[in-house]
Amino acid sequence: MQGVAAGSDSTDPIADADSTVHRTARRDRWLGLASFAAMLAVWFAITGSGLWPPLVPPAFLPSPVTVAQTFVKLARTGYQGHTLLHHFLISLMRFGIAFAFCVVVGVPVGLMMGMHSGVRAVLDPPIETTRPIPKLALLPLFIIWFGIGELAKTIVIIAALFPLISISAMQAVRAVSVRKIHAAQSLGAGRGTIFRRVLLPASLPGIFTGIRVSVGIGVTMLVGAEMVATSDGIAWMALTAADFVQTDVVLVGVLIMAALGYGLDLVFRALEQRVVHWAGKD
Amino acid sequence: MSIEPVSLCCADRRGATKLVVDRVAKRFGSGAEAVQALLPVDLAVGAGEFLAIVGPSGCGKSTLLNIVAGFEHPTSGQARLDGTAIAGPGPERGVVFQQGALFTWMSVQDNVAFGPRALGRSVAESRDIAARYLELVGLTAFAGHYPYQLSGGMQQRVGIARALANEPEVLLMDEPFAALDQQTRELLQEEIRAIWRSTGKTILWITHSIEEALFLATHVIVMTARPGRIKAAFTCGFSREPDPLVTTTAAFAEAKRVVVSLLRQESLEAQRQETAA
């Protein structure tokens, strides 16, 4: 929270309420860590990790130690002609381009849909009717249309994220309280000012929610995008390794994607707390 | 007794022309679904007068304020400010809402500076104006805070400062203190009295509270249950009393008795309508 501490002292009721929240947050953070540690411990235990005979065959589930060793080996020697960093960056790029496009185009489109019923009437049917279609099912079609290059892969991710981001922006605008708009009007604000200083900032929390949801889904979509017609990318690496029953490589790929998704979520969550620290506190 | 029955209709108040509500009526919806919110209401408010409107829930008093604010258009009739018909919201009519109308994403100072900025004043000038009105409502120390960091009473002060910052001709206040606790409300009422006296603003004040109306207003209107129209109007002298404890006098109690008994019939009628529906 920015600019909060100024002028407040220890008897401040706001600070008191905050400290209770902080205590709970600290406890929940420990619970989260404990849950994570327990998961890791179970994985250790059932795979033996060299300390005792594994309960499941290593080909099914390699131990965390093996996975770590494989990670180091892949980082040194690469996989199938490309470095691990290359696989990671190419996946990040595919996701990044699609995601950036959806934010840069989808948010304004959603905002316009929220503000003009005409725009909504035109754009709502195509978005709503295509939304339930699993976008992966369209991948073969996209490859026929856009070739086997990067374009089809980017478009399949865009197809999944665009409706999410634009519709959350639309709903965010429509949820802005009419009282705040009335207040701005009676203070002499014109349409431009109301958009810039009321509608847009008031919609930011909703837009952020849409963006955060779409980060998780976007990373998932990488798997689909790299399923066919490619020879690099983290998801491709995991999929290819599965064909050769290299479960340790599969797990390295899966964990890298998980870390990517989690890391991006952390970034956007931090951004959200900075930018819309006032969200939901009306 | 310090309240006197009076007629506030335009024809009887030739001198009072600041704000004129000329046979304004409002119907929502159409056909069988239509609801008559407001029967023709006719009233005139003079410059510097403080008009409080009390009435049972759903009597259309907020509708009346929304029409004067320009948020809604009357089905028939016309509201005028200084002889000019009201066609939409405008900065010459400052509005203070019950709650939830502050810009949560702006600091207190930016909330108050919003109006001057919207009217084209420079950032520095708007900041100075905001500082002046924040001082008036006693929130100078909280200029950099966000609304969610303030109590309900402080938030309403921000709302008042924000409305005043444009130096409007008229202040329209829609139950601004309804969500506050009794003690906070009483203190803010005294502040509003002081602000009204020092600025000489014309104020239109919607409230549920008869005490609040009698304590603050120069004129009090009692509205009927829906469809709303003016049931009675009074001039009221308590707002001129410097002593805030005037509310504990026998004269105040007597005035309250008169208004309560009028309003009680209408509240019963409103309740009957509700249970019949």
Coordinates of C-alpha atoms in Angstrom, one line a residue:
Chain A
M1 CA 0.0 0.0 0.0
Q2 CA 1.5 3.3 -1.1
G3 CA 1.3 6.5 0.8
V4 CA -0.6 4.9 3.6
A5 CA 1.8 5.3 6.5
A6 CA 1.9 9.1 6.2
G7 CA 0.4 10.8 9.2
S8 CA -0.8 7.7 11.0
D9 CA 0.4 6.6 14.4
S10 CA 0.1 3.4 16.5
T11 CA -3.4 4.3 17.9
D12 CA -4.7 4.6 14.4
P13 CA -7.8 2.3 14.0
I14 CA -6.8 1.7 10.4
A15 CA -3.4 0.5 11.5
D16 CA -4.9 -1.8 14.1
A17 CA -7.2 -3.5 11.6
D18 CA -4.2 -3.8 9.2
S19 CA -2.1 -5.6 11.8
T20 CA -4.9 -8.2 12.4
V21 CA -5.0 -8.8 8.7
H22 CA -1.2 -9.1 8.6
R23 CA -1.2 -11.7 11.4
T24 CA -3.7 -13.8 9.5
A25 CA -1.7 -13.3 6.3
R26 CA 1.5 -14.5 8.0
R27 CA -0.3 -17.6 9.4
D28 CA -1.7 -18.4 5.9
R29 CA 1.7 -18.0 4.3
W30 CA 3.1 -20.6 6.7
L31 CA 0.2 -22.9 6.1
G32 CA 0.8 -22.6 2.4
L33 CA 4.5 -23.4 2.8
A34 CA 3.8 -26.4 5.0
S35 CA 1.3 -27.8 2.5
F36 CA 4.0 -27.4 -0.2
A37 CA 6.6 -29.1 1.9
A38 CA 4.3 -32.0 2.6
M39 CA 3.7 -32.5 -1.1
L40 CA 7.4 -32.6 -1.6
A41 CA 7.9 -35.0 1.3
V42 CA 5.4 -37.5 -0.1
W43 CA 7.1 -37.3 -3.5
F44 CA 10.4 -38.0 -1.8
A45 CA 9.0 -40.9 0.2
I46 CA 7.3 -42.8 -2.5
T47 CA 10.2 -42.5 -4.9
G48 CA 12.9 -43.4 -2.3
S49 CA 15.3 -40.9 -3.7
G50 CA 18.1 -43.4 -3.4
L51 CA 17.6 -43.8 0.4
W52 CA 15.2 -46.7 0.2
P53 CA 13.7 -48.8 -2.7
P54 CA 11.1 -46.8 -4.6
L55 CA 7.4 -47.6 -4.1
V56 CA 6.7 -46.7 -7.7
P57 CA 8.9 -47.6 -10.6
P58 CA 11.2 -44.6 -11.5
A59 CA 10.0 -44.8 -15.1
F60 CA 6.5 -43.8 -13.8
L61 CA 7.7 -41.2 -11.3
P62 CA 11.3 -40.3 -11.0
S63 CA 12.5 -39.0 -7.6
P64 CA 13.0 -35.2 -7.0
V65 CA 16.7 -35.8 -6.9
T66 CA 16.7 -37.3 -10.4
V67 CA 14.5 -34.5 -11.7
A68 CA 17.0 -32.0 -10.2
Q69 CA 19.9 -33.8 -11.8
T70 CA 18.1 -33.9 -15.1
F71 CA 17.4 -30.2 -14.9
V72 CA 21.1 -29.5 -14.3
K73 CA 22.0 -31.8 -17.2
L74 CA 19.5 -30.2 -19.5
A75 CA 20.7 -26.7 -18.5
R76 CA 24.2 -27.7 -19.5
T77 CA 23.7 -29.7 -22.6
G78 CA 20.3 -28.7 -23.9
Y79 CA 17.6 -30.9 -25.3
Q80 CA 17.4 -32.1 -28.9
G81 CA 19.7 -29.5 -30.4
H82 CA 18.6 -26.4 -28.4
T83 CA 19.6 -25.1 -25.1
L84 CA 17.1 -25.2 -22.2
L85 CA 17.1 -21.4 -22.1
H86 CA 16.2 -21.4 -25.8
H87 CA 13.2 -23.7 -25.2
F88 CA 12.2 -21.5 -22.3
L89 CA 12.5 -18.2 -24.1
I90 CA 10.7 -19.4 -27.2
S91 CA 7.8 -20.5 -25.1
L92 CA 7.9 -17.3 -23.2
M93 CA 7.9 -15.4 -26.4
R94 CA 4.9 -17.3 -27.8
F95 CA 3.0 -16.7 -24.7
G96 CA 4.2 -13.1 -24.4
I97 CA 3.2 -12.0 -27.9
A98 CA -0.3 -13.5 -27.6
F99 CA -0.8 -12.2 -24.1
A100 CA 0.4 -8.7 -25.0
F101 CA -1.8 -8.6 -28.0
C102 CA -4.8 -9.6 -25.9
V103 CA -4.1 -6.9 -23.3
V104 CA -3.3 -4.2 -25.8
V105 CA -6.3 -4.9 -28.1
G106 CA -8.7 -6.9 -25.8
V107 CA -8.9 -4.3 -23.0
P108 CA -9.8 -1.4 -25.2
V109 CA -12.3 -3.5 -27.1
G110 CA -13.8 -4.6 -23.8
L111 CA -14.0 -1.1 -22.6
M112 CA -15.8 0.0 -25.7
M113 CA -18.2 -2.9 -25.4
G114 CA -18.9 -1.8 -21.9
M115 CA -19.5 1.8 -22.8
H116 CA -21.4 1.6 -26.1
S117 CA -24.4 -0.7 -26.4
G118 CA -23.9 -0.6 -30.2
V119 CA -20.4 -1.9 -30.1
R120 CA -21.6 -4.5 -27.6
A121 CA -24.4 -5.6 -29.9
V122 CA -21.9 -6.1 -32.7
L123 CA -19.1 -7.8 -30.9
D124 CA -20.9 -9.8 -28.2
P125 CA -22.3 -12.5 -30.5
P126 CA -19.0 -13.5 -32.1
I127 CA -17.2 -13.5 -28.8
E128 CA -20.0 -15.3 -26.8
T129 CA -20.7 -17.9 -29.4
T130 CA -17.1 -18.9 -29.9
R131 CA -16.2 -18.8 -26.2
P132 CA -17.4 -22.3 -25.4
I133 CA -15.4 -23.9 -28.2
P134 CA -12.3 -25.5 -26.9
K135 CA -9.6 -23.5 -28.7
L136 CA -7.3 -26.5 -29.0
A137 CA -9.8 -28.2 -31.2
L138 CA -9.3 -25.3 -33.6
L139 CA -5.5 -25.7 -33.8
P140 CA -5.6 -28.0 -36.9
L141 CA -7.8 -25.5 -38.6
F142 CA -5.5 -22.6 -37.6
I143 CA -2.5 -24.6 -39.0
I144 CA -4.4 -25.0 -42.3
W145 CA -5.2 -21.3 -42.4
F146 CA -2.0 -19.8 -41.0
G147 CA 0.6 -22.4 -41.8
I148 CA 2.9 -24.3 -39.5
G149 CA 4.9 -21.2 -38.4
E150 CA 4.6 -19.1 -35.2
L151 CA 1.4 -17.4 -36.4
A152 CA -0.9 -20.4 -35.8
K153 CA 0.6 -21.1 -32.4
T154 CA 0.2 -17.4 -31.3
I155 CA -3.4 -17.3 -32.6
V156 CA -4.5 -20.4 -30.7
I157 CA -3.3 -18.7 -27.5
I158 CA -5.0 -15.4 -28.5
A159 CA -8.2 -17.3 -29.3
A160 CA -8.3 -18.6 -25.7
L161 CA -7.3 -15.3 -23.9
F162 CA -9.0 -12.6 -26.0
P163 CA -12.6 -13.4 -24.9
L164 CA -11.5 -13.7 -21.3
I165 CA -9.7 -10.3 -21.2
S166 CA -12.2 -8.4 -23.3
I167 CA -15.2 -9.6 -21.5
S168 CA -13.8 -9.0 -18.1
A169 CA -13.0 -5.4 -19.2
M170 CA -16.5 -5.0 -20.5
Q171 CA -18.0 -6.3 -17.2
A172 CA -15.7 -4.1 -15.2
V173 CA -16.9 -0.9 -17.0
R174 CA -20.6 -1.9 -16.7
A175 CA -20.2 -2.5 -13.0
V176 CA -18.9 1.1 -12.3
S177 CA -21.4 2.6 -9.9
V178 CA -23.7 5.1 -11.6
R179 CA -23.3 7.3 -8.5
K180 CA -19.6 7.9 -9.3
I181 CA -20.5 8.8 -12.8
H182 CA -23.2 11.2 -11.6
A183 CA -20.7 12.7 -9.2
A184 CA -18.2 13.3 -12.0
Q185 CA -20.9 14.8 -14.2
S186 CA -22.2 17.2 -11.6
L187 CA -18.6 18.3 -11.0
G188 CA -18.5 19.4 -14.6
A189 CA -16.6 16.5 -16.1
G190 CA -17.1 15.8 -19.8
R191 CA -17.1 12.4 -21.5
G192 CA -13.4 12.4 -22.0
T193 CA -12.6 13.2 -18.4
I194 CA -15.2 10.8 -17.1
F195 CA -13.6 8.0 -19.2
R196 CA -10.0 8.8 -18.3
R197 CA -10.4 9.6 -14.6
V198 CA -13.5 7.6 -13.6
L199 CA -14.5 4.7 -15.9
L200 CA -10.9 3.6 -16.6
P201 CA -9.5 3.6 -13.1
A202 CA -12.8 2.2 -11.6
S203 CA -12.5 -0.7 -14.1
L204 CA -8.9 -1.5 -13.4
P205 CA -9.6 -4.1 -10.6
G206 CA -11.9 -6.1 -12.9
I207 CA -9.4 -5.8 -15.8
F208 CA -6.6 -7.1 -13.5
T209 CA -8.7 -10.1 -12.5
G210 CA -9.2 -11.0 -16.1
I211 CA -5.5 -10.6 -16.8
R212 CA -4.5 -12.8 -13.9
V213 CA -6.9 -15.5 -14.9
S214 CA -5.7 -15.4 -18.5
V215 CA -2.0 -15.7 -17.4
G216 CA -2.7 -19.2 -16.0
I217 CA -4.8 -20.2 -19.0
G218 CA -2.2 -18.8 -21.4
V219 CA 0.6 -21.0 -20.0
T220 CA -1.7 -24.0 -20.2
M221 CA -2.4 -23.2 -23.8
L222 CA 1.3 -23.4 -24.6
V223 CA 1.1 -27.1 -24.3
G224 CA -1.5 -27.2 -27.0
A225 CA 0.3 -24.7 -29.2
E226 CA 3.5 -26.7 -29.0
M227 CA 1.8 -30.0 -29.6
V228 CA 2.3 -30.1 -33.3
A229 CA 4.5 -28.6 -36.1
T230 CA 7.3 -27.4 -33.9
S231 CA 10.8 -28.5 -32.7
D232 CA 11.3 -26.2 -29.7
G233 CA 9.6 -24.9 -26.6
I234 CA 9.3 -26.1 -23.1
A235 CA 5.9 -27.8 -23.6
W236 CA 7.3 -29.4 -26.8
M237 CA 10.2 -30.7 -24.8
A238 CA 7.9 -32.3 -22.3
L239 CA 5.6 -33.8 -24.9
T240 CA 8.5 -35.2 -26.9
A241 CA 10.2 -36.6 -23.9
A242 CA 7.0 -38.4 -23.0
D243 CA 7.2 -40.2 -26.3
F244 CA 10.5 -41.7 -25.2
V245 CA 9.3 -42.3 -21.6
Q246 CA 11.8 -39.8 -20.3
T247 CA 9.6 -39.0 -17.3
D248 CA 12.3 -37.0 -15.6
V249 CA 12.5 -34.6 -18.6
V250 CA 8.7 -34.4 -18.7
L251 CA 8.7 -33.4 -15.1
V252 CA 11.4 -30.8 -15.6
G253 CA 9.3 -29.3 -18.4
V254 CA 6.2 -29.4 -16.3
L255 CA 7.9 -27.8 -13.3
I256 CA 9.4 -25.0 -15.5
M257 CA 5.9 -24.2 -16.9
A258 CA 4.5 -24.3 -13.4
A259 CA 7.2 -21.9 -12.2
L260 CA 6.5 -19.7 -15.2
G261 CA 2.8 -19.5 -14.5
Y262 CA 3.4 -19.0 -10.8
G263 CA 6.1 -16.4 -11.4
L264 CA 3.9 -14.4 -13.8
D265 CA 1.0 -14.6 -11.4
L266 CA 3.3 -13.2 -8.6
V267 CA 4.3 -10.4 -10.9
F268 CA 0.8 -9.4 -11.7
R269 CA -0.4 -9.8 -8.2
A270 CA 2.3 -7.4 -7.0
L271 CA 1.4 -5.0 -9.8
E272 CA -2.3 -5.3 -8.8
Q273 CA -1.6 -4.5 -5.2
R274 CA 0.4 -1.4 -6.2
V275 CA -1.9 -0.1 -8.8
V276 CA -5.4 -0.9 -7.4
H277 CA -4.7 -1.1 -3.7
W278 CA -8.0 0.6 -3.1
A279 CA -10.0 -2.2 -4.9
G280 CA -13.1 -3.4 -3.1
K281 CA -12.8 -0.8 -0.3
D282 CA -15.7 1.4 -1.1
Chain B
M1 CA -43.5 28.0 18.2
S2 CA -40.8 28.5 15.6
I3 CA -42.3 26.8 12.6
E4 CA -45.1 28.5 10.6
P5 CA -47.1 27.0 7.8
V6 CA -46.3 28.6 4.4
S7 CA -46.9 28.2 0.8
L8 CA -43.8 27.6 -1.3
C9 CA -45.4 27.3 -4.7
C10 CA -44.0 29.6 -7.4
A11 CA -47.1 31.8 -7.6
D12 CA -46.8 32.7 -3.9
R13 CA -43.1 33.4 -3.9
R14 CA -42.4 35.9 -6.6
G15 CA -39.2 37.0 -4.9
A16 CA -37.7 33.6 -4.5
T17 CA -36.4 32.5 -7.9
K18 CA -33.0 30.9 -7.3
L19 CA -34.3 27.5 -7.8
V20 CA -37.8 26.9 -9.2
V21 CA -39.5 23.6 -9.5
D22 CA -42.3 24.3 -11.9
R23 CA -45.1 21.6 -11.8
V24 CA -42.5 18.8 -12.1
A25 CA -44.0 15.3 -12.3
K26 CA -42.2 12.0 -12.9
R27 CA -43.6 8.7 -14.1
F28 CA -41.3 5.6 -14.4
G29 CA -42.1 3.0 -17.1
S30 CA -45.1 3.0 -19.3
G31 CA -48.5 1.3 -19.7
A32 CA -49.7 -0.9 -16.9
E33 CA -46.2 -1.1 -15.4
A34 CA -45.9 2.6 -15.0
V35 CA -45.3 4.0 -11.6
Q36 CA -46.1 7.6 -10.8
A37 CA -43.2 8.6 -8.6
L38 CA -44.0 12.3 -8.4
L39 CA -47.3 14.2 -8.8
P40 CA -46.8 17.8 -10.1
V41 CA -44.6 19.5 -7.5
D42 CA -44.5 23.2 -7.5
L43 CA -42.0 25.1 -5.3
A44 CA -39.6 28.0 -5.3
V45 CA -36.4 28.5 -3.3
G46 CA -34.8 31.8 -2.7
A47 CA -31.1 32.5 -2.7
G48 CA -29.4 31.5 0.6
E49 CA -32.4 29.4 1.7
F50 CA -32.0 26.0 3.2
L51 CA -34.9 23.7 2.1
A52 CA -35.2 20.3 3.7
I53 CA -37.6 17.7 2.3
V54 CA -38.8 14.9 4.5
G55 CA -41.1 12.1 3.4
P56 CA -41.7 8.4 3.8
S57 CA -39.5 5.9 1.9
G58 CA -40.3 5.8 -1.8
C59 CA -42.2 9.1 -1.8
G60 CA -40.1 10.5 -4.7
K61 CA -38.0 12.9 -2.7
S62 CA -34.8 11.5 -4.2
T63 CA -36.4 11.6 -7.6
L64 CA -37.1 15.3 -7.1
L65 CA -33.4 15.9 -6.2
N66 CA -32.2 13.8 -9.1
I67 CA -34.4 16.0 -11.4
V68 CA -32.9 19.2 -10.0
A69 CA -29.4 17.7 -10.3
G70 CA -30.1 16.8 -13.9
F71 CA -29.6 13.0 -13.5
E72 CA -33.2 12.4 -14.5
H73 CA -35.7 14.3 -16.7
P74 CA -39.2 15.1 -15.6
T75 CA -42.1 13.5 -17.4
S76 CA -43.7 17.0 -17.3
G77 CA -42.9 20.4 -15.9
Q78 CA -39.5 22.0 -15.6
A79 CA -36.9 22.8 -13.0
R80 CA -35.0 26.1 -13.4
L81 CA -31.9 27.6 -11.8
D82 CA -31.8 31.3 -12.0
G83 CA -34.4 31.2 -14.8
T84 CA -32.5 28.7 -16.9
A85 CA -34.1 25.3 -17.5
I86 CA -32.1 22.4 -16.1
A87 CA -31.3 19.9 -18.9
G88 CA -28.5 17.8 -17.3
P89 CA -25.9 17.7 -14.6
G90 CA -23.8 20.8 -14.2
P91 CA -21.1 22.3 -11.9
E92 CA -23.4 25.1 -10.7
R93 CA -25.3 22.4 -8.8
G94 CA -23.0 20.5 -6.5
V95 CA -24.3 17.1 -5.3
V96 CA -23.4 15.3 -2.1
F97 CA -24.5 11.7 -2.1
Q98 CA -25.3 9.4 0.8
Q99 CA -22.1 7.3 0.3
G100 CA -20.1 5.4 -2.2
A101 CA -19.7 8.3 -4.6
L102 CA -16.1 9.3 -3.8
F103 CA -13.4 8.3 -6.3
T104 CA -11.8 5.4 -4.4
W105 CA -8.7 5.4 -6.6
M106 CA -7.8 9.1 -5.9
S107 CA -6.4 10.6 -2.8
V108 CA -8.6 12.9 -0.7
Q109 CA -6.9 15.9 -2.2
D110 CA -7.4 14.7 -5.8
N111 CA -11.1 14.0 -5.1
V112 CA -11.6 17.6 -4.0
A113 CA -9.5 19.0 -6.8
F114 CA -11.5 16.9 -9.4
G115 CA -14.1 19.6 -10.0
P116 CA -11.8 22.5 -10.5
R117 CA -9.6 20.4 -12.8
A118 CA -12.7 19.3 -14.8
L119 CA -13.6 23.0 -15.2
G120 CA -10.2 23.6 -16.7
R121 CA -8.2 25.1 -13.9
S122 CA -4.5 24.3 -13.6
V123 CA -3.2 21.5 -11.4
A124 CA -1.6 24.0 -9.0
E125 CA -4.7 26.1 -8.8
S126 CA -7.0 23.1 -8.3
R127 CA -4.6 21.9 -5.5
D128 CA -4.9 25.3 -3.8
I129 CA -8.7 25.2 -4.0
A130 CA -8.7 21.7 -2.7
A131 CA -6.5 22.7 0.2
R132 CA -8.8 25.5 1.1
Y133 CA -11.9 23.4 1.2
L134 CA -10.2 20.5 3.0
E135 CA -9.3 23.1 5.7
L136 CA -12.9 24.2 5.8
V137 CA -14.0 20.6 6.6
G138 CA -11.0 20.0 8.9
L139 CA -9.3 17.3 6.8
T140 CA -6.0 19.1 5.9
A141 CA -4.0 16.4 7.6
F142 CA -5.7 13.7 5.5
A143 CA -5.1 15.2 2.0
G144 CA -2.8 12.4 1.0
H145 CA -5.0 9.6 2.3
Y146 CA -7.3 7.5 0.3
P147 CA -11.0 7.5 1.0
Y148 CA -11.0 3.9 2.3
Q149 CA -8.6 4.9 5.0
L150 CA -11.1 7.4 6.4
S151 CA -14.2 6.9 8.7
G152 CA -17.7 7.3 7.2
G153 CA -18.0 10.7 8.7
M154 CA -14.7 11.9 7.3
Q155 CA -15.6 10.4 3.9
Q156 CA -18.8 12.6 3.9
R157 CA -16.7 15.6 4.7
V158 CA -14.6 14.9 1.7
G159 CA -17.8 14.6 -0.3
I160 CA -18.9 18.0 1.0
A161 CA -15.6 19.6 0.3
R162 CA -15.6 18.2 -3.2
A163 CA -19.0 19.6 -4.0
L164 CA -18.1 23.0 -2.5
A165 CA -14.8 23.2 -4.5
N166 CA -16.6 24.2 -7.6
E167 CA -18.4 27.0 -5.7
P168 CA -21.8 25.9 -6.9
E169 CA -24.9 28.1 -6.8
V170 CA -26.8 25.3 -5.1
L171 CA -25.9 22.4 -3.0
L172 CA -28.0 19.3 -3.4
M173 CA -27.7 16.8 -0.6
D174 CA -29.4 13.4 -0.8
E175 CA -29.5 12.0 2.8
P176 CA -25.8 12.7 3.2
F177 CA -25.6 11.6 6.8
A178 CA -28.1 8.7 6.7
A179 CA -25.3 6.1 7.0
L180 CA -23.5 7.7 9.9
D181 CA -23.9 7.1 13.6
Q182 CA -25.8 9.5 15.7
Q183 CA -22.9 11.3 17.3
T184 CA -21.0 11.8 14.0
R185 CA -24.2 13.0 12.4
E186 CA -24.9 15.6 15.0
L187 CA -21.4 17.0 14.7
L188 CA -21.6 17.1 11.0
Q189 CA -25.0 18.8 11.2
E190 CA -23.4 21.6 13.2
E191 CA -20.6 21.9 10.6
I192 CA -23.1 22.1 7.8
R193 CA -24.9 24.9 9.7
A194 CA -21.6 26.7 10.0
I195 CA -20.7 26.2 6.3
W196 CA -24.1 27.3 5.2
R197 CA -23.9 30.5 7.3
S198 CA -20.4 31.3 6.2
T199 CA -20.9 30.6 2.5
G200 CA -24.6 31.6 2.2
K201 CA -25.2 28.7 -0.3
T202 CA -28.7 27.7 -1.3
I203 CA -29.2 24.2 -0.1
L204 CA -31.7 21.5 -1.0
W205 CA -31.5 18.7 1.6
I206 CA -33.3 15.3 1.5
T207 CA -33.6 13.5 4.8
H208 CA -35.5 10.9 6.7
S209 CA -34.8 12.7 9.9
I210 CA -37.3 15.3 11.1
E211 CA -34.9 16.6 13.7
E212 CA -32.2 17.1 11.1
A213 CA -34.6 19.0 8.9
L214 CA -35.8 21.3 11.7
F215 CA -32.3 21.9 13.0
L216 CA -30.8 22.8 9.7
A217 CA -33.4 24.2 7.4
T218 CA -35.1 27.6 6.9
H219 CA -37.9 25.8 5.1
V220 CA -39.2 22.3 5.6
I221 CA -41.4 20.3 3.2
V222 CA -43.3 17.2 4.1
M223 CA -44.1 14.9 1.2
T224 CA -46.9 12.4 0.9
A225 CA -46.5 8.7 0.3
R226 CA -46.2 7.7 -3.3
P227 CA -47.2 9.3 -5.6
G228 CA -45.3 12.1 -3.9
R229 CA -46.6 15.6 -3.7
I230 CA -46.2 18.4 -1.2
K231 CA -48.3 17.7 1.9
A232 CA -47.3 20.7 4.0
A233 CA -44.6 23.3 4.0
F234 CA -43.2 25.4 6.9
T235 CA -40.8 28.1 7.6
C236 CA -38.5 27.2 10.3
G237 CA -36.4 29.4 12.6
F238 CA -34.2 27.0 14.5
S239 CA -31.4 27.1 12.0
R240 CA -30.9 30.8 12.9
E241 CA -30.3 29.8 16.6
P242 CA -26.6 29.8 17.4
D243 CA -27.0 27.3 20.2
P244 CA -26.8 23.7 18.9
L245 CA -28.7 22.6 22.0
V246 CA -31.8 24.3 20.5
T247 CA -32.9 20.8 19.7
T248 CA -33.6 20.2 23.4
T249 CA -36.0 23.2 23.8
A250 CA -39.7 22.9 24.3
A251 CA -40.3 24.9 21.1
F252 CA -38.3 22.4 19.1
A253 CA -40.2 19.5 20.7
E254 CA -43.5 21.2 19.7
A255 CA -42.4 21.8 16.1
K256 CA -41.2 18.2 15.9
R257 CA -44.6 17.0 17.2
V258 CA -46.3 18.9 14.3
V259 CA -44.1 17.4 11.6
V260 CA -44.0 13.9 13.1
S261 CA -47.8 13.6 13.2
L262 CA -48.0 14.8 9.6
L263 CA -45.3 12.4 8.5
R264 CA -46.7 9.5 10.5
Q265 CA -49.9 9.4 8.5
E266 CA -47.9 9.2 5.3
S267 CA -45.5 6.6 6.6
L268 CA -48.5 4.4 7.5
E269 CA -49.9 4.9 4.0
A270 CA -46.5 4.0 2.5
Q271 CA -46.4 0.9 4.6
R272 CA -49.9 0.0 3.5
Q273 CA -49.0 0.4 -0.1
E274 CA -45.9 -1.8 0.4
T275 CA -47.8 -4.7 2.0
A276 CA -50.6 -4.4 -0.5
A277 CA -48.2 -4.7 -3.4

